PDB file of C-alpha atoms in Angstrom:
ATOM      1  CA  UNK A   1      -0.006  -0.296  -0.133  1.00  0.00           C
ATOM      2  CA  UNK A   2       1.077   3.276  -0.718  1.00  0.00           C
ATOM      3  CA  UNK A   3       1.970   5.783   1.759  1.00  0.00           C
ATOM      4  CA  UNK A   4       0.747   9.127   1.978  1.00  0.00           C
ATOM      5  CA  UNK A   5       4.003  12.165   1.924  1.00  0.00           C
ATOM      6  CA  UNK A   6       3.018  13.146   5.486  1.00  0.00           C
ATOM      7  CA  UNK A   7       3.185  10.006   6.915  1.00  0.00           C
ATOM      8  CA  UNK A   8       6.263   9.426   4.782  1.00  0.00           C
ATOM      9  CA  UNK A   9       7.639  13.179   6.070  1.00  0.00           C
ATOM     10  CA  UNK A  10       6.765  11.804   9.895  1.00  0.00           C
ATOM     11  CA  UNK A  11       9.041   8.731   9.274  1.00  0.00           C
ATOM     12  CA  UNK A  12      11.884  10.474   7.799  1.00  0.00           C
ATOM     13  CA  UNK A  13      11.547  12.864  10.646  1.00  0.00           C
ATOM     14  CA  UNK A  14      11.166  10.510  13.246  1.00  0.00           C
ATOM     15  CA  UNK A  15      15.034   9.130  11.879  1.00  0.00           C
ATOM     16  CA  UNK A  16      16.420  12.366  11.746  1.00  0.00           C
ATOM     17  CA  UNK A  17      15.439  13.151  15.379  1.00  0.00           C
ATOM     18  CA  UNK A  18      17.161  10.385  16.685  1.00  0.00           C
ATOM     19  CA  UNK A  19      20.576  12.006  15.238  1.00  0.00           C
ATOM     20  CA  UNK A  20      20.499  15.442  15.936  1.00  0.00           C
ATOM     21  CA  UNK A  21      20.755  17.343  19.373  1.00  0.00           C
ATOM     22  CA  UNK A  22      21.555  20.955  18.833  1.00  0.00           C
ATOM     23  CA  UNK A  23      19.397  22.080  15.623  1.00  0.00           C
ATOM     24  CA  UNK A  24      17.617  25.669  15.358  1.00  0.00           C
ATOM     25  CA  UNK A  25      14.215  26.492  14.548  1.00  0.00           C
ATOM     26  CA  UNK A  26      15.887  27.605  10.614  1.00  0.00           C
ATOM     27  CA  UNK A  27      17.718  24.402  10.386  1.00  0.00           C
ATOM     28  CA  UNK A  28      14.766  22.854  10.929  1.00  0.00           C
ATOM     29  CA  UNK A  29      12.217  24.137   8.885  1.00  0.00           C
ATOM     30  CA  UNK A  30      14.965  23.119   6.190  1.00  0.00           C
ATOM     31  CA  UNK A  31      15.368  19.538   6.774  1.00  0.00           C
ATOM     32  CA  UNK A  32      11.288  19.695   6.250  1.00  0.00           C
ATOM     33  CA  UNK A  33      11.884  20.805   3.543  1.00  0.00           C
ATOM     34  CA  UNK A  34      14.363  18.277   1.955  1.00  0.00           C
ATOM     35  CA  UNK A  35      12.155  15.800   2.571  1.00  0.00           C
ATOM     36  CA  UNK A  36       9.007  17.023   1.420  1.00  0.00           C
ATOM     37  CA  UNK A  37      11.009  18.164  -1.368  1.00  0.00           C
ATOM     38  CA  UNK A  38      12.080  14.215  -1.883  1.00  0.00           C
ATOM     39  CA  UNK A  39       9.021  12.892  -0.587  1.00  0.00           C
ATOM     40  CA  UNK A  40       6.562  14.911  -3.342  1.00  0.00           C
ATOM     41  CA  UNK A  41       8.919  13.803  -6.076  1.00  0.00           C
ATOM     42  CA  UNK A  42       9.026  10.323  -5.314  1.00  0.00           C
ATOM     43  CA  UNK A  43       5.308   9.700  -4.151  1.00  0.00           C
ATOM     44  CA  UNK A  44       3.899   8.930  -7.687  1.00  0.00           C
ATOM     45  CA  UNK A  45       6.582   6.299  -8.424  1.00  0.00           C
ATOM     46  CA  UNK A  46       5.752   4.102  -5.071  1.00  0.00           C
ATOM     47  CA  UNK A  47       4.704   0.858  -5.694  1.00  0.00           C
ATOM     48  CA  UNK A  48       3.276  -2.086  -2.933  1.00  0.00           C
ATOM     49  CA  UNK A  49       5.892  -4.494  -2.829  1.00  0.00           C
ATOM     50  CA  UNK A  50       5.220  -8.556  -2.451  1.00  0.00           C
ATOM     51  CA  UNK A  51       7.524 -10.033  -0.725  1.00  0.00           C
ATOM     52  CA  UNK A  52       6.091 -12.286   1.487  1.00  0.00           C
ATOM     53  CA  UNK A  53       7.238 -10.339   5.455  1.00  0.00           C
ATOM     54  CA  UNK A  54       8.600 -12.432   8.392  1.00  0.00           C
ATOM     55  CA  UNK A  55       5.340  -7.619   9.150  1.00  0.00           C
ATOM     56  CA  UNK A  56       1.806  -3.085   7.525  1.00  0.00           C
ATOM     57  CA  UNK A  57       1.533  -0.959   5.198  1.00  0.00           C
ATOM     58  CA  UNK A  58       0.679   1.497   5.701  1.00  0.00           C
ATOM     59  CA  UNK A  59      -1.518  -0.580   4.530  1.00  0.00           C
ATOM     60  CA  UNK A  60      -0.299   2.086   6.299  1.00  0.00           C
ATOM     61  CA  UNK A  61      -0.277   3.037   4.100  1.00  0.00           C
ATOM     62  CA  UNK A  62       0.052   2.458   7.746  1.00  0.00           C
ATOM     63  CA  UNK A  63      -0.539   0.689   9.446  1.00  0.00           C
ATOM     64  CA  UNK A  64      -2.327   2.390  10.979  1.00  0.00           C
ATOM     65  CA  UNK A  65      -3.301   0.640  12.882  1.00  0.00           C
ATOM     66  CA  UNK A  66      -6.299   1.509  14.522  1.00  0.00           C
ATOM     67  CA  UNK A  67      -9.385   6.485  21.182  1.00  0.00           C
ATOM     68  CA  UNK A  68     -12.420   5.752  21.906  1.00  0.00           C
ATOM     69  CA  UNK A  69     -13.872   7.238  18.944  1.00  0.00           C
ATOM     70  CA  UNK A  70     -12.586   5.151  16.635  1.00  0.00           C
ATOM     71  CA  UNK A  71     -13.089   1.611  16.038  1.00  0.00           C
ATOM     72  CA  UNK A  72     -10.645   0.615  17.202  1.00  0.00           C
ATOM     73  CA  UNK A  73      -8.398   0.894  20.034  1.00  0.00           C
ATOM     74  CA  UNK A  74      -6.132  -0.368  22.843  1.00  0.00           C
ATOM     75  CA  UNK A  75      -4.060  -3.350  21.646  1.00  0.00           C
ATOM     76  CA  UNK A  76      -4.740  -5.382  24.282  1.00  0.00           C
ATOM     77  CA  UNK A  77      -3.579  -9.344  23.343  1.00  0.00           C
ATOM     78  CA  UNK A  78      -1.642 -11.567  24.220  1.00  0.00           C
ATOM     79  CA  UNK A  79       1.493 -12.505  21.475  1.00  0.00           C
ATOM     80  CA  UNK A  80       2.627 -16.143  21.369  1.00  0.00           C
ATOM     81  CA  UNK A  81       6.285 -14.440  22.462  1.00  0.00           C
ATOM     82  CA  UNK A  82       5.253 -11.499  24.860  1.00  0.00           C
ATOM     83  CA  UNK A  83       2.114 -10.323  26.917  1.00  0.00           C
ATOM     84  CA  UNK A  84       2.570  -6.604  26.613  1.00  0.00           C
ATOM     85  CA  UNK A  85      -0.082  -4.745  25.768  1.00  0.00           C
ATOM     86  CA  UNK A  86       0.425  -1.143  23.733  1.00  0.00           C
ATOM     87  CA  UNK A  87      -0.197   1.661  26.017  1.00  0.00           C
ATOM     88  CA  UNK A  88      -3.453   3.074  27.297  1.00  0.00           C
ATOM     89  CA  UNK A  89      -4.336   5.370  24.303  1.00  0.00           C
ATOM     90  CA  UNK A  90      -2.873   3.120  21.713  1.00  0.00           C
ATOM     91  CA  UNK A  91      -5.655   2.868  19.142  1.00  0.00           C
ATOM     92  CA  UNK A  92      -6.207  -0.946  18.390  1.00  0.00           C
ATOM     93  CA  UNK A  93      -9.317  -2.577  19.742  1.00  0.00           C
ATOM     94  CA  UNK A  94     -11.098  -1.357  22.549  1.00  0.00           C
ATOM     95  CA  UNK A  95     -14.699  -0.158  21.196  1.00  0.00           C
ATOM     96  CA  UNK A  96     -17.815  -1.788  20.539  1.00  0.00           C
ATOM     97  CA  UNK A  97     -16.581  -2.573  17.362  1.00  0.00           C
ATOM     98  CA  UNK A  98     -13.324  -5.096  18.816  1.00  0.00           C
ATOM     99  CA  UNK A  99     -14.614  -6.175  22.042  1.00  0.00           C
ATOM    100  CA  UNK A 100     -14.304  -9.675  21.010  1.00  0.00           C
ATOM    101  CA  UNK A 101     -10.558  -8.852  21.299  1.00  0.00           C
ATOM    102  CA  UNK A 102     -10.063  -9.193  24.839  1.00  0.00           C
ATOM    103  CA  UNK A 103     -10.333 -13.520  24.065  1.00  0.00           C
ATOM    104  CA  UNK A 104      -6.775 -15.062  24.818  1.00  0.00           C
ATOM    105  CA  UNK A 105      -6.785 -17.344  21.703  1.00  0.00           C
ATOM    106  CA  UNK A 106      -4.389 -17.544  19.332  1.00  0.00           C
ATOM    107  CA  UNK A 107      -6.030 -18.335  15.785  1.00  0.00           C
ATOM    108  CA  UNK A 108      -5.121 -21.767  16.144  1.00  0.00           C
ATOM    109  CA  UNK A 109      -7.313 -22.504  19.430  1.00  0.00           C
ATOM    110  CA  UNK A 110      -9.604 -20.396  18.238  1.00  0.00           C
ATOM    111  CA  UNK A 111     -12.508 -21.761  16.054  1.00  0.00           C
ATOM    112  CA  UNK A 112     -14.397 -18.161  15.451  1.00  0.00           C
ATOM    113  CA  UNK A 113     -16.263 -16.280  16.973  1.00  0.00           C
ATOM    114  CA  UNK A 114     -20.301 -16.418  18.002  1.00  0.00           C
ATOM    115  CA  UNK A 115     -22.694 -15.037  15.276  1.00  0.00           C
ATOM    116  CA  UNK A 116     -25.741 -12.658  17.231  1.00  0.00           C
ATOM    117  CA  UNK A 117     -28.181 -13.514  15.318  1.00  0.00           C
ATOM    118  CA  UNK A 118     -27.642 -16.864  14.465  1.00  0.00           C
ATOM    119  CA  UNK A 119     -25.652 -18.693  17.141  1.00  0.00           C
ATOM    120  CA  UNK A 120     -23.248 -20.182  14.049  1.00  0.00           C
ATOM    121  CA  UNK A 121     -19.474 -19.316  13.868  1.00  0.00           C
ATOM    122  CA  UNK A 122     -17.496 -18.465  11.216  1.00  0.00           C
ATOM    123  CA  UNK A 123     -13.968 -20.022  10.828  1.00  0.00           C
ATOM    124  CA  UNK A 124     -10.743 -18.387  11.050  1.00  0.00           C
ATOM    125  CA  UNK A 125     -10.026 -19.123   7.164  1.00  0.00           C
ATOM    126  CA  UNK A 126     -13.939 -18.066   6.376  1.00  0.00           C
ATOM    127  CA  UNK A 127     -13.184 -14.580   8.516  1.00  0.00           C
ATOM    128  CA  UNK A 128      -9.758 -14.003   6.800  1.00  0.00           C
ATOM    129  CA  UNK A 129     -11.225 -14.418   3.412  1.00  0.00           C
ATOM    130  CA  UNK A 130     -13.956 -12.261   3.657  1.00  0.00           C
ATOM    131  CA  UNK A 131     -11.709  -9.727   5.146  1.00  0.00           C
ATOM    132  CA  UNK A 132      -9.495 -10.582   1.983  1.00  0.00           C
ATOM    133  CA  UNK A 133     -12.582 -10.157  -0.678  1.00  0.00           C
ATOM    134  CA  UNK A 134     -14.079  -7.169   1.356  1.00  0.00           C
ATOM    135  CA  UNK A 135     -11.246  -4.997   0.957  1.00  0.00           C
ATOM    136  CA  UNK A 136      -9.308  -6.406  -2.158  1.00  0.00           C
ATOM    137  CA  UNK A 137     -13.023  -5.584  -3.963  1.00  0.00           C
ATOM    138  CA  UNK A 138     -12.909  -2.214  -2.166  1.00  0.00           C
ATOM    139  CA  UNK A 139      -9.864  -1.194  -4.490  1.00  0.00           C
ATOM    140  CA  UNK A 140     -11.607  -2.067  -7.929  1.00  0.00           C
ATOM    141  CA  UNK A 141     -15.322  -1.485  -7.243  1.00  0.00           C
ATOM    142  CA  UNK A 142     -15.842   1.103  -4.839  1.00  0.00           C
ATOM    143  CA  UNK A 143     -17.042   4.499  -6.167  1.00  0.00           C
ATOM    144  CA  UNK A 144     -15.461   6.661  -3.254  1.00  0.00           C
ATOM    145  CA  UNK A 145     -12.930   6.133  -0.272  1.00  0.00           C
ATOM    146  CA  UNK A 146     -12.901   8.593   2.337  1.00  0.00           C
ATOM    147  CA  UNK A 147      -9.693   9.371   4.136  1.00  0.00           C
ATOM    148  CA  UNK A 148     -11.248  10.113   7.750  1.00  0.00           C
ATOM    149  CA  UNK A 149      -8.001  10.448  10.343  1.00  0.00           C
ATOM    150  CA  UNK A 150      -4.191   9.527   9.513  1.00  0.00           C
ATOM    151  CA  UNK A 151      -1.751  10.877  11.767  1.00  0.00           C
ATOM    152  CA  UNK A 152       0.968   9.054  13.897  1.00  0.00           C
ATOM    153  CA  UNK A 153       1.799   9.681  17.876  1.00  0.00           C
ATOM    154  CA  UNK A 154       4.625   8.171  19.979  1.00  0.00           C
ATOM    155  CA  UNK A 155       3.980   4.872  20.628  1.00  0.00           C
ATOM    156  CA  UNK A 156       4.775   3.535  24.324  1.00  0.00           C
ATOM    157  CA  UNK A 157       6.286   6.908  25.064  1.00  0.00           C
ATOM    158  CA  UNK A 158       9.486   5.292  23.328  1.00  0.00           C
ATOM    159  CA  UNK A 159      12.309   8.175  22.452  1.00  0.00           C
ATOM    160  CA  UNK A 160      15.773   6.393  23.424  1.00  0.00           C
ATOM    161  CA  UNK A 161      18.567   8.130  22.247  1.00  0.00           C
ATOM    162  CA  UNK A 162      21.091   9.075  24.677  1.00  0.00           C
ATOM    163  CA  UNK A 163      22.139  12.327  24.787  1.00  0.00           C
ATOM    164  CA  UNK A 164      19.934  13.280  22.036  1.00  0.00           C
ATOM    165  CA  UNK A 165      16.707  11.730  23.677  1.00  0.00           C
ATOM    166  CA  UNK A 166      15.436  15.608  24.959  1.00  0.00           C
ATOM    167  CA  UNK A 167      16.033  17.303  21.770  1.00  0.00           C
ATOM    168  CA  UNK A 168      13.752  14.451  19.927  1.00  0.00           C
ATOM    169  CA  UNK A 169      11.220  14.171  22.016  1.00  0.00           C
ATOM    170  CA  UNK A 170      10.931  17.618  21.682  1.00  0.00           C
ATOM    171  CA  UNK A 171      10.987  17.679  17.700  1.00  0.00           C
ATOM    172  CA  UNK A 172       8.514  14.437  17.789  1.00  0.00           C
ATOM    173  CA  UNK A 173       6.454  16.287  19.407  1.00  0.00           C
ATOM    174  CA  UNK A 174       5.890  19.400  16.793  1.00  0.00           C
ATOM    175  CA  UNK A 175       4.918  16.434  13.684  1.00  0.00           C
ATOM    176  CA  UNK A 176       2.887  13.993  15.846  1.00  0.00           C
ATOM    177  CA  UNK A 177      -0.272  14.245  17.869  1.00  0.00           C
ATOM    178  CA  UNK A 178      -0.645  13.541  22.024  1.00  0.00           C
ATOM    179  CA  UNK A 179      -3.079  10.790  21.283  1.00  0.00           C
ATOM    180  CA  UNK A 180      -5.268   9.076  19.196  1.00  0.00           C
ATOM    181  CA  UNK A 181      -7.989  11.524  20.462  1.00  0.00           C
ATOM    182  CA  UNK A 182      -5.651  14.835  19.260  1.00  0.00           C
ATOM    183  CA  UNK A 183      -5.272  13.323  15.446  1.00  0.00           C
ATOM    184  CA  UNK A 184      -7.332  16.127  13.400  1.00  0.00           C
ATOM    185  CA  UNK A 185      -9.717  14.210  11.468  1.00  0.00           C
ATOM    186  CA  UNK A 186      -9.130  15.130   7.393  1.00  0.00           C
ATOM    187  CA  UNK A 187     -12.069  13.690   5.920  1.00  0.00           C
ATOM    188  CA  UNK A 188     -10.292  14.078   2.214  1.00  0.00           C
ATOM    189  CA  UNK A 189     -10.946  11.883  -0.784  1.00  0.00           C
ATOM    190  CA  UNK A 190      -8.940   8.962  -1.255  1.00  0.00           C
ATOM    191  CA  UNK A 191      -7.512   6.840  -3.782  1.00  0.00           C
ATOM    192  CA  UNK A 192      -9.008   3.758  -3.368  1.00  0.00           C
ATOM    193  CA  UNK A 193      -6.059   1.555  -5.247  1.00  0.00           C
ATOM    194  CA  UNK A 194      -3.890   2.918  -2.531  1.00  0.00           C
ATOM    195  CA  UNK A 195      -5.753   0.676   0.496  1.00  0.00           C
ATOM    196  CA  UNK A 196      -4.264  -2.142   1.706  1.00  0.00           C
ATOM    197  CA  UNK A 197      -3.423  -5.022  -1.036  1.00  0.00           C
ATOM    198  CA  UNK A 198      -4.723  -7.986   1.520  1.00  0.00           C
ATOM    199  CA  UNK A 199      -3.874 -10.590  -1.126  1.00  0.00           C
ATOM    200  CA  UNK A 200      -1.492 -12.577   0.694  1.00  0.00           C
ATOM    201  CA  UNK A 201      -3.116 -12.542   3.987  1.00  0.00           C
ATOM    202  CA  UNK A 202      -3.117 -15.919   6.073  1.00  0.00           C
ATOM    203  CA  UNK A 203      -4.911 -17.500   8.851  1.00  0.00           C
ATOM    204  CA  UNK A 204      -0.753 -17.730   9.710  1.00  0.00           C
ATOM    205  CA  UNK A 205       0.700 -14.279   9.483  1.00  0.00           C
ATOM    206  CA  UNK A 206      -2.307 -13.221  12.458  1.00  0.00           C
ATOM    207  CA  UNK A 207      -2.066 -13.754  16.238  1.00  0.00           C
ATOM    208  CA  UNK A 208      -5.858 -12.926  16.850  1.00  0.00           C
ATOM    209  CA  UNK A 209      -8.467 -12.919  14.963  1.00  0.00           C
ATOM    210  CA  UNK A 210     -11.928 -12.118  16.308  1.00  0.00           C
ATOM    211  CA  UNK A 211     -15.418 -10.705  14.859  1.00  0.00           C
ATOM    212  CA  UNK A 212     -18.960  -9.395  16.073  1.00  0.00           C
ATOM    213  CA  UNK A 213     -22.464  -8.787  14.027  1.00  0.00           C
ATOM    214  CA  UNK A 214     -24.047  -5.749  14.658  1.00  0.00           C
ATOM    215  CA  UNK A 215     -26.654  -3.795  12.756  1.00  0.00           C
ATOM    216  CA  UNK A 216     -26.685  -6.162   9.652  1.00  0.00           C
ATOM    217  CA  UNK A 217     -22.713  -6.120   9.288  1.00  0.00           C
ATOM    218  CA  UNK A 218     -19.799  -8.179  10.156  1.00  0.00           C
ATOM    219  CA  UNK A 219     -17.013  -6.062  12.143  1.00  0.00           C
ATOM    220  CA  UNK A 220     -13.896  -8.252  11.605  1.00  0.00           C
ATOM    221  CA  UNK A 221     -11.318  -7.550  14.060  1.00  0.00           C
ATOM    222  CA  UNK A 222      -7.417  -8.441  13.043  1.00  0.00           C
ATOM    223  CA  UNK A 223      -4.229  -8.564  14.619  1.00  0.00           C
ATOM    224  CA  UNK A 224      -0.867  -9.026  12.781  1.00  0.00           C
ATOM    225  CA  UNK A 225       1.792 -11.589  14.770  1.00  0.00           C
ATOM    226  CA  UNK A 226       4.429  -9.269  15.619  1.00  0.00           C
ATOM    227  CA  UNK A 227       7.328  -8.798  12.556  1.00  0.00           C
ATOM    228  CA  UNK A 228      10.544  -6.868  12.338  1.00  0.00           C
ATOM    229  CA  UNK A 229      11.406  -5.288   9.255  1.00  0.00           C
ATOM    230  CA  UNK A 230       8.289  -6.644   7.095  1.00  0.00           C
ATOM    231  CA  UNK A 231       7.443  -6.248   3.388  1.00  0.00           C
ATOM    232  CA  UNK A 232       4.588  -4.129   2.217  1.00  0.00           C
ATOM    233  CA  UNK A 233       1.860  -6.974   0.579  1.00  0.00           C
ATOM    234  CA  UNK A 234       3.752  -9.776   2.188  1.00  0.00           C
ATOM    235  CA  UNK A 235       1.412 -11.871   4.719  1.00  0.00           C
ATOM    236  CA  UNK A 236       0.869 -10.248   7.908  1.00  0.00           C
ATOM    237  CA  UNK A 237       1.506  -7.214   8.782  1.00  0.00           C
ATOM    238  CA  UNK A 238       1.859  -6.030   5.544  1.00  0.00           C
ATOM    239  CA  UNK A 239      -1.245  -7.363   4.370  1.00  0.00           C
ATOM    240  CA  UNK A 240      -2.925  -5.128   6.740  1.00  0.00           C
ATOM    241  CA  UNK A 241      -0.814  -1.873   7.151  1.00  0.00           C
ATOM    242  CA  UNK A 242       1.092   0.047   4.876  1.00  0.00           C
ATOM    243  CA  UNK A 243       4.746  -0.738   6.700  1.00  0.00           C
ATOM    244  CA  UNK A 244       7.902   2.117   6.517  1.00  0.00           C
ATOM    245  CA  UNK A 245      10.710  -0.077   5.432  1.00  0.00           C
ATOM    246  CA  UNK A 246      14.566   0.751   5.795  1.00  0.00           C
ATOM    247  CA  UNK A 247      14.524   2.100   2.375  1.00  0.00           C
ATOM    248  CA  UNK A 248      11.878   4.543   2.497  1.00  0.00           C
ATOM    249  CA  UNK A 249      14.194   6.033   5.675  1.00  0.00           C
ATOM    250  CA  UNK A 250      17.420   6.249   4.091  1.00  0.00           C
ATOM    251  CA  UNK A 251      15.585   7.587   1.070  1.00  0.00           C
ATOM    252  CA  UNK A 252      14.242  10.393   3.440  1.00  0.00           C
ATOM    253  CA  UNK A 253      16.962  11.336   4.908  1.00  0.00           C
ATOM    254  CA  UNK A 254      19.584  11.138   1.876  1.00  0.00           C
ATOM    255  CA  UNK A 255      19.848  15.072   1.416  1.00  0.00           C
ATOM    256  CA  UNK A 256      21.132  15.288   5.041  1.00  0.00           C
ATOM    257  CA  UNK A 257      24.879  15.951   4.749  1.00  0.00           C
ATOM    258  CA  UNK A 258      27.115  14.386   6.724  1.00  0.00           C
ATOM    259  CA  UNK A 259      24.285  11.668   8.466  1.00  0.00           C
ATOM    260  CA  UNK A 260      25.136   8.196   8.535  1.00  0.00           C
ATOM    261  CA  UNK A 261      22.448   6.066   9.882  1.00  0.00           C
ATOM    262  CA  UNK A 262      23.073   2.195  10.715  1.00  0.00           C
ATOM    263  CA  UNK A 263      21.535  -0.643  11.532  1.00  0.00           C
ATOM    264  CA  UNK A 264      18.015   0.275  10.932  1.00  0.00           C
ATOM    265  CA  UNK A 265      15.219  -2.234  11.914  1.00  0.00           C
ATOM    266  CA  UNK A 266      11.465  -1.320  12.182  1.00  0.00           C
ATOM    267  CA  UNK A 267       9.481  -3.849  14.907  1.00  0.00           C
ATOM    268  CA  UNK A 268       5.911  -3.784  14.727  1.00  0.00           C
ATOM    269  CA  UNK A 269       3.611  -4.726  17.624  1.00  0.00           C
ATOM    270  CA  UNK A 270       0.347  -5.812  17.740  1.00  0.00           C
ATOM    271  CA  UNK A 271      -0.828  -4.222  14.638  1.00  0.00           C
ATOM    272  CA  UNK A 272      -4.234  -4.075  13.969  1.00  0.00           C
ATOM    273  CA  UNK A 273      -7.130  -3.773  11.113  1.00  0.00           C
ATOM    274  CA  UNK A 274     -11.129  -3.197  11.772  1.00  0.00           C
ATOM    275  CA  UNK A 275     -12.894  -3.801   9.078  1.00  0.00           C
ATOM    276  CA  UNK A 276     -16.823  -3.228   8.922  1.00  0.00           C
ATOM    277  CA  UNK A 277     -18.388  -5.575   5.936  1.00  0.00           C
ATOM    278  CA  UNK A 278     -21.868  -5.129   4.938  1.00  0.00           C
ATOM    279  CA  UNK A 279     -23.330  -8.377   5.379  1.00  0.00           C
ATOM    280  CA  UNK A 280     -25.929  -8.434   2.374  1.00  0.00           C
ATOM    281  CA  UNK A 281     -24.001  -7.009  -0.318  1.00  0.00           C
ATOM    282  CA  UNK A 282     -20.204  -8.644   1.573  1.00  0.00           C
ATOM    283  CA  UNK A 283     -19.283  -4.622   0.967  1.00  0.00           C
ATOM    284  CA  UNK A 284     -16.341  -2.846   2.775  1.00  0.00           C
ATOM    285  CA  UNK A 285     -18.142  -0.011   4.214  1.00  0.00           C
ATOM    286  CA  UNK A 286     -15.030   0.786   6.968  1.00  0.00           C
ATOM    287  CA  UNK A 287     -11.862   0.511   8.002  1.00  0.00           C
ATOM    288  CA  UNK A 288      -9.509   1.379  10.741  1.00  0.00           C
ATOM    289  CA  UNK A 289      -5.867   0.597  10.954  1.00  0.00           C
ATOM    290  CA  UNK A 290      -3.170   0.940  13.963  1.00  0.00           C
ATOM    291  CA  UNK A 291       0.179   0.293  13.182  1.00  0.00           C
ATOM    292  CA  UNK A 292       2.548   0.747  16.372  1.00  0.00           C
ATOM    293  CA  UNK A 293       5.987   0.261  15.711  1.00  0.00           C
ATOM    294  CA  UNK A 294       9.670   1.063  17.528  1.00  0.00           C
ATOM    295  CA  UNK A 295      11.813   2.277  14.529  1.00  0.00           C
ATOM    296  CA  UNK A 296      16.143   1.131  15.732  1.00  0.00           C
ATOM    297  CA  UNK A 297      18.669   2.678  15.304  1.00  0.00           C
ATOM    298  CA  UNK A 298      21.704   0.961  15.675  1.00  0.00           C
ATOM    299  CA  UNK A 299      24.106   3.613  15.127  1.00  0.00           C
ATOM    300  CA  UNK A 300      24.131   7.824  13.747  1.00  0.00           C
ATOM    301  CA  UNK A 301      26.582   9.500  13.360  1.00  0.00           C
ATOM    302  CA  UNK A 302      26.224  13.698  12.838  1.00  0.00           C
ATOM    303  CA  UNK A 303      29.330  15.708  11.997  1.00  0.00           C
ATOM    304  CA  UNK A 304      30.669  17.958  15.166  1.00  0.00           C
ATOM    305  CA  UNK A 305      27.329  16.539  17.285  1.00  0.00           C
ATOM    306  CA  UNK A 306      28.726  13.134  17.531  1.00  0.00           C
ATOM    307  CA  UNK A 307      27.760   9.579  17.460  1.00  0.00           C
ATOM    308  CA  UNK A 308      24.769   7.775  19.219  1.00  0.00           C
ATOM    309  CA  UNK A 309      24.529   3.911  19.856  1.00  0.00           C
ATOM    310  CA  UNK A 310      21.565   2.086  19.799  1.00  0.00           C
ATOM    311  CA  UNK A 311      18.727   4.799  19.328  1.00  0.00           C
ATOM    312  CA  UNK A 312      14.869   4.005  19.638  1.00  0.00           C
ATOM    313  CA  UNK A 313      11.518   5.964  18.862  1.00  0.00           C
ATOM    314  CA  UNK A 314       8.271   4.698  18.936  1.00  0.00           C
ATOM    315  CA  UNK A 315       5.967   5.585  16.098  1.00  0.00           C
ATOM    316  CA  UNK A 316       1.849   4.540  16.248  1.00  0.00           C
ATOM    317  CA  UNK A 317       0.484   5.353  12.608  1.00  0.00           C
ATOM    318  CA  UNK A 318      -3.473   5.897  13.127  1.00  0.00           C
ATOM    319  CA  UNK A 319      -5.789   5.660  10.286  1.00  0.00           C
ATOM    320  CA  UNK A 320      -9.741   5.668   9.379  1.00  0.00           C
ATOM    321  CA  UNK A 321     -11.235   4.683   6.090  1.00  0.00           C
ATOM    322  CA  UNK A 322     -14.855   5.160   5.280  1.00  0.00           C
ATOM    323  CA  UNK A 323     -15.775   3.240   1.782  1.00  0.00           C
ATOM    324  CA  UNK A 324     -18.938   3.418  -0.848  1.00  0.00           C
ATOM    325  CA  UNK A 325     -20.443   1.864  -3.947  1.00  0.00           C
TER     326      UNK A 325
END
């Protein structure tokens, strides 16, 4: 899934902040212009990669990943290898559309959630197939897509950059919202082709699958397995959100003279998508993405300012769409 220029700018700036400790307002403006210029020029050339991951995108474009006024909030899930859930203000699984995510079972254990109307259950594979068909049909058959919200917050408050931490936090605050509720509505027309490509998604790429029926709609919640450096369009994270890839970061900072970043990795945790699907037609009505990740930089070198080792910045991209036919 292609990412919006503003999202790529935020990503580039997040990488830059962990490498700069002293910077004037004029210098910051210059960096913004450099990144904005590079991203605007390359946005039309980006294409979705289809390599299978280990991770979304954002499909992030994001991924987004999905406040009480969203359909996806607070990734309270149990991972196969850890039980740490995102902070309470995370936007992934805490409203009426995904309360079933409180179930601790993994896809291997869960045979489906109860159907409110008939008492029947949809299996995990049926839910994944339902999701894939609805999302991919929206990418080709919908008449309009509106991106209701799109923004980023500091995930879990993670800003670890040694002597640069204070400045990094300050600069991050300039470009990220304080929390999910602070992300302003955009309500802008969006290209349907930029919705996530769910083609490669399988049950194996997910750590949690659940759904409920509400007002004639299926509300399907999928939480991807945690992944490091996933590929856009691949199974799991790459199929449900717009992922950040190392090339996007290095490309965004390529014009900053003398700045060196090495050992870049992006770890995604509990990336969540919540899809509202009309039962009668199978059409995707709304899609909410919550894509928390930790950007790790093993080594950063800045002329004059020196070096930093093992820097980390938490980035949580939250995106909401509505779809019409």
